[in-house]
Amino acid sequence: MKLSEIERALEAACPAALAAEWDCVGLHAGDGEQEVVRIVVALDADGPTIEHALSAGADLLVTHHPLSRDAPLRFTDDDVDGEKIASVLRAGLAVYSIHTNFDVTRGGVSDVLAARLGLTDVSVLAGSGSLRKIVVFVPQEHLENVFLAMANAGAGHIGAYRECSFRVSGEGTFTAPPDAHPALGKAGRANAVEEIRLESTVPREAVARVIEAMRAAHPYEEIAYDVYELQAERSDVGFGRIGRIDPVSLEAFASECATRLDVNTVRWAGRVDTEVTTVAVCGGSGGSMIGVAASKGADVLVAGDLRYHDSQRAMAMGLALIDCGHQGTEAPAVPALAELVTGALGAVGYTGRVTIYEAAPLWRPAGG
Ligand SMILES: [Zn+2]
């Protein structure tokens, strides 16, 4: 299958618009025309993974972490990222990353972590603010048609509810040029026509699709519409998860995390007599989730890359921490990433291979 077709299917399965604004996801290297018959899925696009992908004869490497976080200026062996980029380009290995969009999406890093730790009643910890509202002005007789097209493209979903909208009627005015063909009113004069103001919420990743569908169904030559950014949080996607476990001591839960995640370098911070029932989790770096975890009543936050001053802040808020490492909290999601790839590509007829590269733990316990 052509790389461009694969790119389209992966984008549809986990849209780039779900990713954090600072992130760089999607295709990092590769030629859309190249044929892909062998895909390796891994956590990182680092040296050993690239070496494995090349020796396995892969055409495409799909990773969670991007190929590079800071675009290098040198593509020589003097620069670690530059050398990696040069090596994949030289070998014709395409690289595609599904990073923070996979952190926040359903079934992604956070959901896998919550499931591995046995959490129940799981909900999103920090809802994404990536909701938009589209307002469009439509003549009454085309209202249902336009809204149906928008709803089919992803507008108007609020929780379990579908086809949510608000409509109010008013008067639109315009002066059409003499050579125009207005759907309502007359060319070459001032017009006042009755229109409905139709508004509906849209997730950011569906905005372009909804506008395209709305344009196709709308009768006007020049369509008046607005897109607003909303402050309201989405409850269906977002960083981290929060859920419950049966009451257990903090130390016992830290040991259980080590076992369940198969990590041998877990550390914890908090009052020894803390009883844990409400658990917040965040894969990868979790320091930025301390405030929201504490405010939502979590007893403990399980994450990676937690720093000394983060932990002091958490202690002051009465939140205990369990640090299972960046790799330890994200590696369990690699099989889920591979499933996402297999599912998305299977649906569009990909018949090549998809295999997983499992890296050895980077951090090890002293004396272990
Ligand atoms: Zn990460």
PDB file of N, CA and C in Angstrom, residues 29-81:
ATOM      1  N   ALA A  29       9.115  11.466   7.996  1.00  0.00           N
ATOM      2  CA  ALA A  29      10.019  11.171   6.883  1.00  0.00           C
ATOM      3  C   ALA A  29       9.321  10.181   5.976  1.00  0.00           C
ATOM      4  N   GLY A  30       9.588  10.274   4.686  1.00  0.00           N
ATOM      5  CA  GLY A  30       9.005   9.311   3.758  1.00  0.00           C
ATOM      6  C   GLY A  30       8.433   9.997   2.539  1.00  0.00           C
ATOM      7  N   ASP A  31       8.237   9.189   1.508  1.00  0.00           N
ATOM      8  CA  ASP A  31       7.720   9.673   0.234  1.00  0.00           C
ATOM      9  C   ASP A  31       6.340   9.047   0.057  1.00  0.00           C
ATOM     10  N   GLY A  32       5.323   9.884  -0.112  1.00  0.00           N
ATOM     11  CA  GLY A  32       3.952   9.400  -0.213  1.00  0.00           C
ATOM     12  C   GLY A  32       3.754   8.307  -1.247  1.00  0.00           C
ATOM     13  N   GLU A  33       4.608   8.274  -2.255  1.00  0.00           N
ATOM     14  CA  GLU A  33       4.460   7.299  -3.343  1.00  0.00           C
ATOM     15  C   GLU A  33       5.073   5.946  -3.001  1.00  0.00           C
ATOM     16  N   GLN A  34       5.892   5.909  -1.923  1.00  0.00           N
ATOM     17  CA  GLN A  34       6.599   4.647  -1.658  1.00  0.00           C
ATOM     18  C   GLN A  34       5.642   3.563  -1.172  1.00  0.00           C
ATOM     19  N   GLU A  35       5.948   2.325  -1.544  1.00  0.00           N
ATOM     20  CA  GLU A  35       5.122   1.181  -1.155  1.00  0.00           C
ATOM     21  C   GLU A  35       5.520   0.706   0.234  1.00  0.00           C
ATOM     22  N   VAL A  36       4.522   0.364   1.049  1.00  0.00           N
ATOM     23  CA  VAL A  36       4.787  -0.125   2.399  1.00  0.00           C
ATOM     24  C   VAL A  36       4.210  -1.531   2.526  1.00  0.00           C
ATOM     25  N   VAL A  37       5.066  -2.476   2.876  1.00  0.00           N
ATOM     26  CA  VAL A  37       4.565  -3.841   3.106  1.00  0.00           C
ATOM     27  C   VAL A  37       4.978  -4.350   4.491  1.00  0.00           C
ATOM     28  N   ARG A  38       5.839  -3.574   5.149  1.00  0.00           N
ATOM     29  CA  ARG A  38       6.318  -4.037   6.454  1.00  0.00           C
ATOM     30  C   ARG A  38       6.427  -2.842   7.395  1.00  0.00           C
ATOM     31  N   ILE A  39       5.694  -2.918   8.508  1.00  0.00           N
ATOM     32  CA  ILE A  39       5.651  -1.809   9.477  1.00  0.00           C
ATOM     33  C   ILE A  39       6.139  -2.302  10.835  1.00  0.00           C
ATOM     34  N   VAL A  40       6.990  -1.506  11.462  1.00  0.00           N
ATOM     35  CA  VAL A  40       7.387  -1.785  12.843  1.00  0.00           C
ATOM     36  C   VAL A  40       6.785  -0.691  13.723  1.00  0.00           C
ATOM     37  N   VAL A  41       6.185  -1.092  14.848  1.00  0.00           N
ATOM     38  CA  VAL A  41       5.590  -0.144  15.801  1.00  0.00           C
ATOM     39  C   VAL A  41       6.437  -0.164  17.071  1.00  0.00           C
ATOM     40  N   ALA A  42       6.787   1.020  17.580  1.00  0.00           N
ATOM     41  CA  ALA A  42       7.657   1.095  18.758  1.00  0.00           C
ATOM     42  C   ALA A  42       7.351   2.352  19.555  1.00  0.00           C
ATOM     43  N   LEU A  43       7.937   2.424  20.751  1.00  0.00           N
ATOM     44  CA  LEU A  43       7.739   3.616  21.589  1.00  0.00           C
ATOM     45  C   LEU A  43       8.541   4.793  21.037  1.00  0.00           C
ATOM     46  N   ASP A  44       9.786   4.536  20.665  1.00  0.00           N
ATOM     47  CA  ASP A  44      10.689   5.618  20.264  1.00  0.00           C
ATOM     48  C   ASP A  44      11.251   5.396  18.868  1.00  0.00           C
ATOM     49  N   ALA A  45      11.603   6.519  18.231  1.00  0.00           N
ATOM     50  CA  ALA A  45      12.356   6.433  16.976  1.00  0.00           C
ATOM     51  C   ALA A  45      13.811   6.748  17.315  1.00  0.00           C
ATOM     52  N   ASP A  46      14.391   5.924  18.208  1.00  0.00           N
ATOM     53  CA  ASP A  46      15.783   6.151  18.597  1.00  0.00           C
ATOM     54  C   ASP A  46      16.710   5.229  17.795  1.00  0.00           C
ATOM     55  N   GLY A  47      18.004   5.369  18.033  1.00  0.00           N
ATOM     56  CA  GLY A  47      18.992   4.604  17.268  1.00  0.00           C
ATOM     57  C   GLY A  47      18.726   3.101  17.227  1.00  0.00           C
ATOM     58  N   PRO A  48      18.598   2.449  18.413  1.00  0.00           N
ATOM     59  CA  PRO A  48      18.400   0.990  18.398  1.00  0.00           C
ATOM     60  C   PRO A  48      17.114   0.585  17.674  1.00  0.00           C
ATOM     61  N   THR A  49      16.047   1.396  17.804  1.00  0.00           N
ATOM     62  CA  THR A  49      14.781   1.040  17.145  1.00  0.00           C
ATOM     63  C   THR A  49      14.934   1.155  15.622  1.00  0.00           C
ATOM     64  N   ILE A  50      15.581   2.227  15.186  1.00  0.00           N
ATOM     65  CA  ILE A  50      15.789   2.405  13.737  1.00  0.00           C
ATOM     66  C   ILE A  50      16.638   1.255  13.195  1.00  0.00           C
ATOM     67  N   GLU A  51      17.661   0.886  13.962  1.00  0.00           N
ATOM     68  CA  GLU A  51      18.526  -0.238  13.552  1.00  0.00           C
ATOM     69  C   GLU A  51      17.700  -1.519  13.411  1.00  0.00           C
ATOM     70  N   HIS A  52      16.810  -1.760  14.413  1.00  0.00           N
ATOM     71  CA  HIS A  52      15.958  -2.952  14.364  1.00  0.00           C
ATOM     72  C   HIS A  52      15.051  -2.902  13.131  1.00  0.00           C
ATOM     73  N   ALA A  53      14.419  -1.716  12.916  1.00  0.00           N
ATOM     74  CA  ALA A  53      13.480  -1.590  11.788  1.00  0.00           C
ATOM     75  C   ALA A  53      14.191  -1.864  10.473  1.00  0.00           C
ATOM     76  N   LEU A  54      15.403  -1.347  10.339  1.00  0.00           N
ATOM     77  CA  LEU A  54      16.142  -1.543   9.083  1.00  0.00           C
ATOM     78  C   LEU A  54      16.532  -3.005   8.914  1.00  0.00           C
ATOM     79  N   SER A  55      16.980  -3.636  10.014  1.00  0.00           N
ATOM     80  CA  SER A  55      17.398  -5.040   9.860  1.00  0.00           C
ATOM     81  C   SER A  55      16.189  -5.939   9.626  1.00  0.00           C
ATOM     82  N   ALA A  56      14.998  -5.497  10.074  1.00  0.00           N
ATOM     83  CA  ALA A  56      13.774  -6.285   9.838  1.00  0.00           C
ATOM     84  C   ALA A  56      13.205  -6.001   8.449  1.00  0.00           C
ATOM     85  N   GLY A  57      13.843  -5.107   7.705  1.00  0.00           N
ATOM     86  CA  GLY A  57      13.371  -4.796   6.348  1.00  0.00           C
ATOM     87  C   GLY A  57      12.104  -3.960   6.335  1.00  0.00           C
ATOM     88  N   ALA A  58      11.887  -3.158   7.415  1.00  0.00           N
ATOM     89  CA  ALA A  58      10.653  -2.354   7.478  1.00  0.00           C
ATOM     90  C   ALA A  58      10.705  -1.195   6.490  1.00  0.00           C
ATOM     91  N   ASP A  59       9.520  -0.824   5.995  1.00  0.00           N
ATOM     92  CA  ASP A  59       9.392   0.356   5.125  1.00  0.00           C
ATOM     93  C   ASP A  59       8.927   1.548   5.934  1.00  0.00           C
ATOM     94  N   LEU A  60       8.234   1.251   7.049  1.00  0.00           N
ATOM     95  CA  LEU A  60       7.641   2.318   7.857  1.00  0.00           C
ATOM     96  C   LEU A  60       7.813   1.990   9.340  1.00  0.00           C
ATOM     97  N   LEU A  61       8.237   2.994  10.087  1.00  0.00           N
ATOM     98  CA  LEU A  61       8.335   2.874  11.542  1.00  0.00           C
ATOM     99  C   LEU A  61       7.279   3.797  12.130  1.00  0.00           C
ATOM    100  N   VAL A  62       6.337   3.223  12.886  1.00  0.00           N
ATOM    101  CA  VAL A  62       5.315   4.043  13.557  1.00  0.00           C
ATOM    102  C   VAL A  62       5.672   4.101  15.035  1.00  0.00           C
ATOM    103  N   THR A  63       5.874   5.300  15.559  1.00  0.00           N
ATOM    104  CA  THR A  63       6.294   5.432  16.951  1.00  0.00           C
ATOM    105  C   THR A  63       5.370   6.371  17.715  1.00  0.00           C
ATOM    106  N   HIS A  64       5.453   6.243  19.051  1.00  0.00           N
ATOM    107  CA  HIS A  64       4.736   7.187  19.908  1.00  0.00           C
ATOM    108  C   HIS A  64       5.507   8.513  19.919  1.00  0.00           C
ATOM    109  N   HIS A  65       6.762   8.474  20.335  1.00  0.00           N
ATOM    110  CA  HIS A  65       7.546   9.717  20.388  1.00  0.00           C
ATOM    111  C   HIS A  65       8.014  10.119  18.990  1.00  0.00           C
ATOM    112  N   PRO A  66       7.981  11.431  18.710  1.00  0.00           N
ATOM    113  CA  PRO A  66       8.427  11.903  17.388  1.00  0.00           C
ATOM    114  C   PRO A  66       9.906  11.597  17.126  1.00  0.00           C
ATOM    115  N   LEU A  67      10.268  11.638  15.869  1.00  0.00           N
ATOM    116  CA  LEU A  67      11.649  11.359  15.452  1.00  0.00           C
ATOM    117  C   LEU A  67      12.605  12.341  16.111  1.00  0.00           C
ATOM    118  N   SER A  68      12.178  13.599  16.233  1.00  0.00           N
ATOM    119  CA  SER A  68      13.032  14.607  16.857  1.00  0.00           C
ATOM    120  C   SER A  68      12.125  15.648  17.508  1.00  0.00           C
ATOM    121  N   ARG A  69      12.523  16.146  18.672  1.00  0.00           N
ATOM    122  CA  ARG A  69      11.708  17.190  19.313  1.00  0.00           C
ATOM    123  C   ARG A  69      12.218  18.581  18.959  1.00  0.00           C
ATOM    124  N   ASP A  70      13.512  18.677  18.731  1.00  0.00           N
ATOM    125  CA  ASP A  70      14.093  19.970  18.337  1.00  0.00           C
ATOM    126  C   ASP A  70      14.740  19.756  16.976  1.00  0.00           C
ATOM    127  N   ALA A  71      14.220  20.439  15.970  1.00  0.00           N
ATOM    128  CA  ALA A  71      14.741  20.231  14.616  1.00  0.00           C
ATOM    129  C   ALA A  71      16.232  20.553  14.592  1.00  0.00           C
ATOM    130  N   PRO A  72      17.048  19.581  14.232  1.00  0.00           N
ATOM    131  CA  PRO A  72      18.486  19.832  14.208  1.00  0.00           C
ATOM    132  C   PRO A  72      18.881  20.692  13.001  1.00  0.00           C
ATOM    133  N   LEU A  73      20.013  21.374  13.118  1.00  0.00           N
ATOM    134  CA  LEU A  73      20.514  22.183  12.005  1.00  0.00           C
ATOM    135  C   LEU A  73      21.599  21.431  11.243  1.00  0.00           C
ATOM    136  N   ARG A  74      22.122  20.361  11.830  1.00  0.00           N
ATOM    137  CA  ARG A  74      23.164  19.574  11.158  1.00  0.00           C
ATOM    138  C   ARG A  74      22.671  18.139  10.967  1.00  0.00           C
ATOM    139  N   PHE A  75      22.924  17.590   9.817  1.00  0.00           N
ATOM    140  CA  PHE A  75      22.516  16.205   9.540  1.00  0.00           C
ATOM    141  C   PHE A  75      23.774  15.347   9.382  1.00  0.00           C
ATOM    142  N   THR A  76      24.663  15.525  10.330  1.00  0.00           N
ATOM    143  CA  THR A  76      25.927  14.789  10.323  1.00  0.00           C
ATOM    144  C   THR A  76      25.986  13.940  11.574  1.00  0.00           C
ATOM    145  N   ASP A  77      27.027  13.128  11.699  1.00  0.00           N
ATOM    146  CA  ASP A  77      27.115  12.300  12.899  1.00  0.00           C
ATOM    147  C   ASP A  77      27.556  13.110  14.124  1.00  0.00           C
ATOM    148  N   ASP A  78      27.665  14.458  13.988  1.00  0.00           N
ATOM    149  CA  ASP A  78      27.947  15.320  15.148  1.00  0.00           C
ATOM    150  C   ASP A  78      26.672  15.629  15.923  1.00  0.00           C
ATOM    151  N   ASP A  79      25.508  15.341  15.346  1.00  0.00           N
ATOM    152  CA  ASP A  79      24.238  15.688  15.990  1.00  0.00           C
ATOM    153  C   ASP A  79      23.379  14.426  16.067  1.00  0.00           C
ATOM    154  N   VAL A  80      22.958  14.074  17.289  1.00  0.00           N
ATOM    155  CA  VAL A  80      22.246  12.803  17.479  1.00  0.00           C
ATOM    156  C   VAL A  80      20.978  12.750  16.626  1.00  0.00           C
ATOM    157  N   ASP A  81      20.151  13.798  16.696  1.00  0.00           N
ATOM    158  CA  ASP A  81      18.911  13.802  15.918  1.00  0.00           C
ATOM    159  C   ASP A  81      19.193  13.920  14.426  1.00  0.00           C
TER     160      ASP A  81
END
